[in-house]
Short mmCIF file of C-alpha atoms in Angstrom, two decimals:
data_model
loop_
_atom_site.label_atom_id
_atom_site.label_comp_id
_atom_site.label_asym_id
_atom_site.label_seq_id
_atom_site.Cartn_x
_atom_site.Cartn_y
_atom_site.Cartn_z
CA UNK A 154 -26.75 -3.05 -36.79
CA UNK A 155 -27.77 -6.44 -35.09
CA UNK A 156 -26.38 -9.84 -35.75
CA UNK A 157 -28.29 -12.73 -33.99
CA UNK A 158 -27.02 -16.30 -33.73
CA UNK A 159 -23.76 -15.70 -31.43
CA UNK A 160 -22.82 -14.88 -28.01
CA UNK A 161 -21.10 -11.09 -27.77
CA UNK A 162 -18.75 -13.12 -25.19
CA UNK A 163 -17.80 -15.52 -27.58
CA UNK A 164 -17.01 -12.75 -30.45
CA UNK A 165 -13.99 -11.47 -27.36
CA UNK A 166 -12.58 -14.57 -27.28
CA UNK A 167 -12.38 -15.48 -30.63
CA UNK A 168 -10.78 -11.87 -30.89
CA UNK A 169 -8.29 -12.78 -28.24
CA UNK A 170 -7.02 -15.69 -30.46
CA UNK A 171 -6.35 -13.75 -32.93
CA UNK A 172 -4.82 -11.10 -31.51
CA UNK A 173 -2.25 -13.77 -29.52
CA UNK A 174 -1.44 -14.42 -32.99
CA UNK A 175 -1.31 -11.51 -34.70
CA UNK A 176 1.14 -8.63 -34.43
CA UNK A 177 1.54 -4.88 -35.44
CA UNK A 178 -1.56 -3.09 -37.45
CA UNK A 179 -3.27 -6.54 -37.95
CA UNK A 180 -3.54 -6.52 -33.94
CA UNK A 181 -4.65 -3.62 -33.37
CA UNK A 182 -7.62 -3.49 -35.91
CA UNK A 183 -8.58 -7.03 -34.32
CA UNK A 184 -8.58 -4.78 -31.15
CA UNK A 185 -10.65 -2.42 -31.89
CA UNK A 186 -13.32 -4.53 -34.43
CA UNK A 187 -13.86 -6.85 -31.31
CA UNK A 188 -15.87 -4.97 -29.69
CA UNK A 189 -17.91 -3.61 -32.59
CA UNK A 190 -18.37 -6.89 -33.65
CA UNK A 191 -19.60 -7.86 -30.30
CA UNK A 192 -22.03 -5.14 -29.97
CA UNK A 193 -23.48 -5.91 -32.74
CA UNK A 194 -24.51 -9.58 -31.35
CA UNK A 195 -25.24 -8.38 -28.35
CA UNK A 196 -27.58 -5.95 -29.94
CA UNK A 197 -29.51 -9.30 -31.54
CA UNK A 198 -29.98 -11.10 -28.47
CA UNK A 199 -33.69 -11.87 -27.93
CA UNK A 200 -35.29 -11.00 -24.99
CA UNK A 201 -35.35 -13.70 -22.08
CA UNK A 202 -33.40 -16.34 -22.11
CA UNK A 203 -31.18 -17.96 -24.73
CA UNK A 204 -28.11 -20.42 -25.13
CA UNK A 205 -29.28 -22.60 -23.02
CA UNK A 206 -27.04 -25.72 -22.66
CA UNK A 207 -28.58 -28.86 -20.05
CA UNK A 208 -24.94 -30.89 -18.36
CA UNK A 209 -25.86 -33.53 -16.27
CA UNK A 210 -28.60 -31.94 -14.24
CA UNK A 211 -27.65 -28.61 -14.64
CA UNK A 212 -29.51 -26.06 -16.75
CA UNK A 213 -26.78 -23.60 -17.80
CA UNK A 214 -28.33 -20.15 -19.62
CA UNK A 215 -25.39 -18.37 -20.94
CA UNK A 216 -27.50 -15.23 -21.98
CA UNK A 217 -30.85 -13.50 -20.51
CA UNK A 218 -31.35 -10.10 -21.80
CA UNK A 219 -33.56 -7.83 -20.02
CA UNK A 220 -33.42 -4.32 -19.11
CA UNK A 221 -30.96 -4.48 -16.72
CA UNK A 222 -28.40 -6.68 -18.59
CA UNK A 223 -28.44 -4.84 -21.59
CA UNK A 224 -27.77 -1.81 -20.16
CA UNK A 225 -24.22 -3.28 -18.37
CA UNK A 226 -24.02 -5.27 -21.76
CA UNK A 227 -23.82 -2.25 -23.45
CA UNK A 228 -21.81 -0.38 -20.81
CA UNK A 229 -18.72 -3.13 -21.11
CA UNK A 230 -18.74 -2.71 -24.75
CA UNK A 231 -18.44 0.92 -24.82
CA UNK A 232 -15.77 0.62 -22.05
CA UNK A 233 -13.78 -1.98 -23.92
CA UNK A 234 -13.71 0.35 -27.13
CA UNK A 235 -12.32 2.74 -25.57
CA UNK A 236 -10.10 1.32 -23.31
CA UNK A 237 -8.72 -1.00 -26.47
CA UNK A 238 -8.27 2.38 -28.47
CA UNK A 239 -6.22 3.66 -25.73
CA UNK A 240 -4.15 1.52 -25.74
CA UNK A 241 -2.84 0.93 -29.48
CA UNK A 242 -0.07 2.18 -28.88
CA UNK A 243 1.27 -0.71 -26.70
CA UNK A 244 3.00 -3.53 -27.92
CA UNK A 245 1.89 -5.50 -24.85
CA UNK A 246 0.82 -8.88 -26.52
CA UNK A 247 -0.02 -10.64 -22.50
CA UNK A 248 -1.93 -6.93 -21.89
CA UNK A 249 -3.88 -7.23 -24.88
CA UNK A 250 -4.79 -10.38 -25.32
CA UNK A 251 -5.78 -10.84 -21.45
CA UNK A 252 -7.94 -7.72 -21.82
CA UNK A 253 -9.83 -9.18 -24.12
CA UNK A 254 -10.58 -12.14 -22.13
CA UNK A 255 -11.57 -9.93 -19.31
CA UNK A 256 -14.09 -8.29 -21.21
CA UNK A 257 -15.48 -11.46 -22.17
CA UNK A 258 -15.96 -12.74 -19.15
CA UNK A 259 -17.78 -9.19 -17.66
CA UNK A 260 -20.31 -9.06 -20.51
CA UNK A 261 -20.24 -13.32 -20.49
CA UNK A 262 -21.23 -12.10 -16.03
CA UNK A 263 -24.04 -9.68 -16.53
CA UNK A 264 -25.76 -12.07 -19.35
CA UNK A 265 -25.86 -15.23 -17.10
CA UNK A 266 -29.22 -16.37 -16.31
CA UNK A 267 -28.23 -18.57 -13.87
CA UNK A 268 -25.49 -18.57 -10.77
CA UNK A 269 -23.56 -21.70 -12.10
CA UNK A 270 -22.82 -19.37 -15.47
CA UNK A 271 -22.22 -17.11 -13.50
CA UNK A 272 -19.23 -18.85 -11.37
CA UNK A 273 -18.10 -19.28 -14.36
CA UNK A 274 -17.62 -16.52 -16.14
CA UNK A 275 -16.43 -15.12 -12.27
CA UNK A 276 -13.66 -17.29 -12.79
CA UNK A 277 -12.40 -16.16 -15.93
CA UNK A 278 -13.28 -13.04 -14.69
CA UNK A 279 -10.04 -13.53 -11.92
CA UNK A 280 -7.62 -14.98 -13.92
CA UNK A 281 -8.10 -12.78 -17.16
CA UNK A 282 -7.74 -10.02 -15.26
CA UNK A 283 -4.93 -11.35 -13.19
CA UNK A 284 -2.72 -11.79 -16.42
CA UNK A 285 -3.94 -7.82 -17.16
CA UNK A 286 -1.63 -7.33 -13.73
CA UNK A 287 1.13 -9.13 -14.39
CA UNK A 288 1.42 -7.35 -18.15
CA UNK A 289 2.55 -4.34 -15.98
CA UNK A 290 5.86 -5.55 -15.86
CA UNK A 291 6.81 -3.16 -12.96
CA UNK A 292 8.91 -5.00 -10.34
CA UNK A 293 6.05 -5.23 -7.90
CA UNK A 294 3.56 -6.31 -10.46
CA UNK A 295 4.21 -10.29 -9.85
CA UNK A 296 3.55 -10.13 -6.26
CA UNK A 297 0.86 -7.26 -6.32
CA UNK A 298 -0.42 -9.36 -8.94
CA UNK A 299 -0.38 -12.84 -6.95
CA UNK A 300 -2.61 -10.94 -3.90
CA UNK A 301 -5.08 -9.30 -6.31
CA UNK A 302 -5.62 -13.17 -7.68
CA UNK A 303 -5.88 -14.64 -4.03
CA UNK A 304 -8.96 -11.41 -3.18
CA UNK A 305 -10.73 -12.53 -6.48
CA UNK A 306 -10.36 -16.75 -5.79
CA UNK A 307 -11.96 -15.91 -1.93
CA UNK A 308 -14.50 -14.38 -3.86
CA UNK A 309 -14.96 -17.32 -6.22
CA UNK A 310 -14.92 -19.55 -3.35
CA UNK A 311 -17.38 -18.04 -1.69
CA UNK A 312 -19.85 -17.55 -4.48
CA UNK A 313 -19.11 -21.64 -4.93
CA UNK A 314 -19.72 -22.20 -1.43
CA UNK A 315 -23.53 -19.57 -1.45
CA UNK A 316 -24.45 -21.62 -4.67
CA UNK A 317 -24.15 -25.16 -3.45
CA UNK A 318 -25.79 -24.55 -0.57
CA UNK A 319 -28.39 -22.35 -1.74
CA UNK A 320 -28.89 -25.52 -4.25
CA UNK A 321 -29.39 -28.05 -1.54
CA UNK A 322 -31.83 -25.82 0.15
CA UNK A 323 -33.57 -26.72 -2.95
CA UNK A 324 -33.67 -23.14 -4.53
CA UNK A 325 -33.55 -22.60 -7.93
CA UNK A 326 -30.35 -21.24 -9.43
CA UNK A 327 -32.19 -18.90 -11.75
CA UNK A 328 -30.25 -15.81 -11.24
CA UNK A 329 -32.67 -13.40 -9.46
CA UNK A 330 -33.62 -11.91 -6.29
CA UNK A 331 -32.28 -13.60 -2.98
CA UNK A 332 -33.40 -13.79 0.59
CA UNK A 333 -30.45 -12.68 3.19
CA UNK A 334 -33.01 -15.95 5.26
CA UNK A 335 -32.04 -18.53 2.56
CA UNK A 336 -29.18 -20.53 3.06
CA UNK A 337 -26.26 -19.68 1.12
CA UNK A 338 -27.04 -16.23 0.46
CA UNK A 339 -24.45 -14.81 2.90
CA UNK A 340 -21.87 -16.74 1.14
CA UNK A 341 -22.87 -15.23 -2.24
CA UNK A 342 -23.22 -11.77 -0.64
CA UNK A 343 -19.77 -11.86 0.51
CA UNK A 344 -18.67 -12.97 -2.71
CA UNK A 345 -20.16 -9.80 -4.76
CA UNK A 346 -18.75 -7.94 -1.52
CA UNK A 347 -15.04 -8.60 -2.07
CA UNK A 348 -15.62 -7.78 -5.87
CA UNK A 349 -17.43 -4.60 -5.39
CA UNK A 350 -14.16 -3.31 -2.83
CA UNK A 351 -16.86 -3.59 0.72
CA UNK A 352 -15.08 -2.37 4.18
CA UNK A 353 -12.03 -4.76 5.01
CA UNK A 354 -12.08 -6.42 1.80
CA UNK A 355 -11.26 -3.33 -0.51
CA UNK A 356 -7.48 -3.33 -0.31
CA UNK A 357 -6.97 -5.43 -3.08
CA UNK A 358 -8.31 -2.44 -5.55
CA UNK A 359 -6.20 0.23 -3.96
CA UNK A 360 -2.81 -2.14 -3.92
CA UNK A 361 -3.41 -3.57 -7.53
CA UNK A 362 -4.69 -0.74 -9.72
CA UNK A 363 -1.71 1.39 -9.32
CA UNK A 364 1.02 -1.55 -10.16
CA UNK A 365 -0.87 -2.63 -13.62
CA UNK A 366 0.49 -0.49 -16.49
CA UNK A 367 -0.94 2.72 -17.60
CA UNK A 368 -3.66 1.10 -20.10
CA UNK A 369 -4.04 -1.66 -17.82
CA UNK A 370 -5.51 -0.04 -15.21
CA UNK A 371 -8.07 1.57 -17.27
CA UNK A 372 -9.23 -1.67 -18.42
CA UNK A 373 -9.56 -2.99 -14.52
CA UNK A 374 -11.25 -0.22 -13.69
CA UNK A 375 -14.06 -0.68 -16.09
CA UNK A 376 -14.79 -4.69 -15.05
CA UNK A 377 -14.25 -5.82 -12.17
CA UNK A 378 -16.16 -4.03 -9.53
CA UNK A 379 -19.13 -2.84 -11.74
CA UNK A 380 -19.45 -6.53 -12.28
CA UNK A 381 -20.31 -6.91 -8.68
CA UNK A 382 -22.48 -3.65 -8.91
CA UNK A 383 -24.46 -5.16 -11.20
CA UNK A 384 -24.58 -8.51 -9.21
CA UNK A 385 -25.91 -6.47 -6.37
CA UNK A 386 -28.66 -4.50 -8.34
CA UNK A 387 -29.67 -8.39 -10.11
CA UNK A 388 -29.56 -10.29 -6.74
CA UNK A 389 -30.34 -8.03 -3.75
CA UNK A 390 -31.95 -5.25 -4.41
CA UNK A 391 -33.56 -3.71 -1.06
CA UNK A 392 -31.42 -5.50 0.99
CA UNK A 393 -31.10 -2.82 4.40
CA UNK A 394 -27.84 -3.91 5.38
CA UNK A 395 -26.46 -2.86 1.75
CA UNK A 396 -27.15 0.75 2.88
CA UNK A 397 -25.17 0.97 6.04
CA UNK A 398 -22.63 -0.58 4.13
CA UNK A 399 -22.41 1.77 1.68
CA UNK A 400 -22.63 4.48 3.53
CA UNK A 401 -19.50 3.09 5.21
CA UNK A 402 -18.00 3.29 2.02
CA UNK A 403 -18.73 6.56 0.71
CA UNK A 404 -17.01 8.16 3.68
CA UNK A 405 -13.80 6.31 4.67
CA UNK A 406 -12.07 6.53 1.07
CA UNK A 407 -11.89 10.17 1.39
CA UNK A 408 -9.72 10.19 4.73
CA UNK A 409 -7.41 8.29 2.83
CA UNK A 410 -7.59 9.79 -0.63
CA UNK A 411 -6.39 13.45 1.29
CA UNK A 412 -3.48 11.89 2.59
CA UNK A 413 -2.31 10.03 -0.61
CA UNK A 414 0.38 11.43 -2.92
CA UNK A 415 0.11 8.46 -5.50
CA UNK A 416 -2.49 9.91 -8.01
CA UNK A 417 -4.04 6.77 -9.12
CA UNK A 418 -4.24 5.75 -5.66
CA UNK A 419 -6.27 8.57 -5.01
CA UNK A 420 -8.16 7.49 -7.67
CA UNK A 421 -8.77 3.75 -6.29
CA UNK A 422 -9.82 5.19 -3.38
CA UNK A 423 -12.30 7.61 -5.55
CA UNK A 424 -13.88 4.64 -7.05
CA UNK A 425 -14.53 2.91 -3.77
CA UNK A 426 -16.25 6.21 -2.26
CA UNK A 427 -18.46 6.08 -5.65
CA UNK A 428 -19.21 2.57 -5.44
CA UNK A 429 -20.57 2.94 -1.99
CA UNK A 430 -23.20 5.33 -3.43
CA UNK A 431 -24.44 2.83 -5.76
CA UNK A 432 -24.52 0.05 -3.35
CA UNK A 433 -26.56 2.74 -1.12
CA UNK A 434 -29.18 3.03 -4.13
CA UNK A 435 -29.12 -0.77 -4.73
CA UNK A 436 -29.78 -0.82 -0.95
CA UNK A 437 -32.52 1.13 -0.76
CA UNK A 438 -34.17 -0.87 -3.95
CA UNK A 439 -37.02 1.59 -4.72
CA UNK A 440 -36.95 1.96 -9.02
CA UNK A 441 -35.92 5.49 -8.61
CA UNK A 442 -32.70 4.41 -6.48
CA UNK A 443 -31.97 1.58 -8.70
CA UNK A 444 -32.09 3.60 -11.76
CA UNK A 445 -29.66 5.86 -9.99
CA UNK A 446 -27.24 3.48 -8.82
CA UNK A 447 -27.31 1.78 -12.29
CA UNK A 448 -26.60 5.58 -14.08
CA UNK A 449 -23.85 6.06 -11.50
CA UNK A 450 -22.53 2.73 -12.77
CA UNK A 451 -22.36 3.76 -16.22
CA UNK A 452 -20.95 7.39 -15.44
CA UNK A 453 -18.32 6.39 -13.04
CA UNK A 454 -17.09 4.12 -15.57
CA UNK A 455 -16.42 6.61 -18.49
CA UNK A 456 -15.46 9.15 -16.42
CA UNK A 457 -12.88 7.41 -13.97
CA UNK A 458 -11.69 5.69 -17.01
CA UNK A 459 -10.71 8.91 -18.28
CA UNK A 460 -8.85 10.12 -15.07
CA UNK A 461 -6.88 7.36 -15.23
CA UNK A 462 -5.87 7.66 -18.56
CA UNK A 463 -4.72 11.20 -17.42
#
């Protein structure tokens, strides 16, 4: 079924008011129609670009559906379904609620047309999923909680910085293919960097995903760094540095993984290893190695969602 008019993003939010205040079997089947509902509107996005809002001389395009998009689009739905059925049997109103929000901004991230929408939705990308680490209400989860937020404001920061001077080089801020050359493009590289858990700026994902509560972690799992994997298959594609960096990737996790008794921080460390083939693929930018890294994005997310929920 498709439902046109409405941003999917917007149907998560509106869910997460309802659910903050709702209680009991009301909550949960808010929690779970969400991201039906959702689909469905996602499914009746026209191609190209829509929502379009001008401020001041901004052009802001909240949705741009192509191939690529729809695929994550769908990807973050599927993952929120399951992660929401999960966890039903919670009680966790901060949890919930904040992992609602955090799915709205992921799917609100992979339809932004432009990089101003998507700062924003990086943003609420942060702080939902901040409040998703504090729900853990383990001892540690305040201050594990309080780093995670200062990896993913760096990031934001940095993005900020890339986009304002990629702006006054007089680029366009359509969201597309960059030039490592252009100014600003570092910036925004290093921003999708620290998301996606590169060399010396991964430690947030191994510290943080083992303090959030059981369901918790399943939804960070899902977001956060395929977010930046698809940020890195939109923006930089063929970009040779991305492979050495990856490569990097794929092979120190494991040293650490063998040595590690915590089981889901073996599992962080798992997901950085897999990441770093995708950002290989995404790095070598033929169709064939995009198509790969984008199917490895969609696998490792139902499949290390499900270890984790072991």
């Amino acid at each position: 079924m498709a439902i046109e008019g409405f941003h999917p993003s917007f149907v998560f939010l509106i869910g997460a008011v309802v659910a903050a205040l709702t209680r009991g079997k009301m909550r949960s089947l808010v929690m779970v129609a969400t991201p039906i509902i959702s689909f469905a509107f996602l499914r009746g996005l026209p191609l190209g670009d829509s929502f379009v809002f001008e401020i001041a001389q901004w052009t802001l395009t909240f949705s741009h559906r192509d191939e690529l998009s729809w695929l994550f689009g769908l990807l973050f739905h599927l993952a929120a379904l399951l992660a929401v059925i999960y966890s039903l049997h919670t009680r966790n109103r901060m949890e919930q609620v904040s992992a609602l929000v955090y799915a709205a901004s992921a799917i609100g991230a992979v339809l932004a047309g432009d990089l101003l929408t998507l700062f924003i939705w990086w943003e609420m990308l942060a702080l939902s999923s901040t409040f998703v680490v504090f729900a853990g209400r383990q001892r540690r989860s305040m201050a594990i909680g309080l780093r995670y937020f200062a990896f993913q404001i760096v990031s934001g920061l940095c993005l900020l910085t890339g986009i304002l001077l990629y702006s006054n080089s007089g680029m366009s801020l359509e969201l597309g293919r960059l030039d490592l050359t252009t100014p600003g493009t570092m910036w925004i590289l290093l921003a999708f960097g620290i998301k996606a858990g590169f060399p010396l700026v991964h430690t947030w994902i191994v510290d943080t995903y083992p303090a959030a509560s059981a369901t918790g972690t399943v939804f960070l799992c899902a977001f956060t760094t395929k977010t930046a994997v698809y940020a890195l298959a939109r923006c930089f594609p063929g970009t040779e540095e991305l492979i050495i960096i990856g490569a990097v990737m794929t092979c120190f996790p494991i040293f650490y993984a063998i040595i590690e008794n915590d089981l889901r921080k073996v599992l962080s460390y798992s997901m950085i290893n897999q990441i770093g083939f995708m950002v290989v693929g995404i790095g070598l930018g033929t169709e064939l190695a995009i198509n790969g890294a984008v199917a490895h994005a969609f696998n490792d997310v139902l499949f290390k969602g499900l270890l984790f929920m072991s």
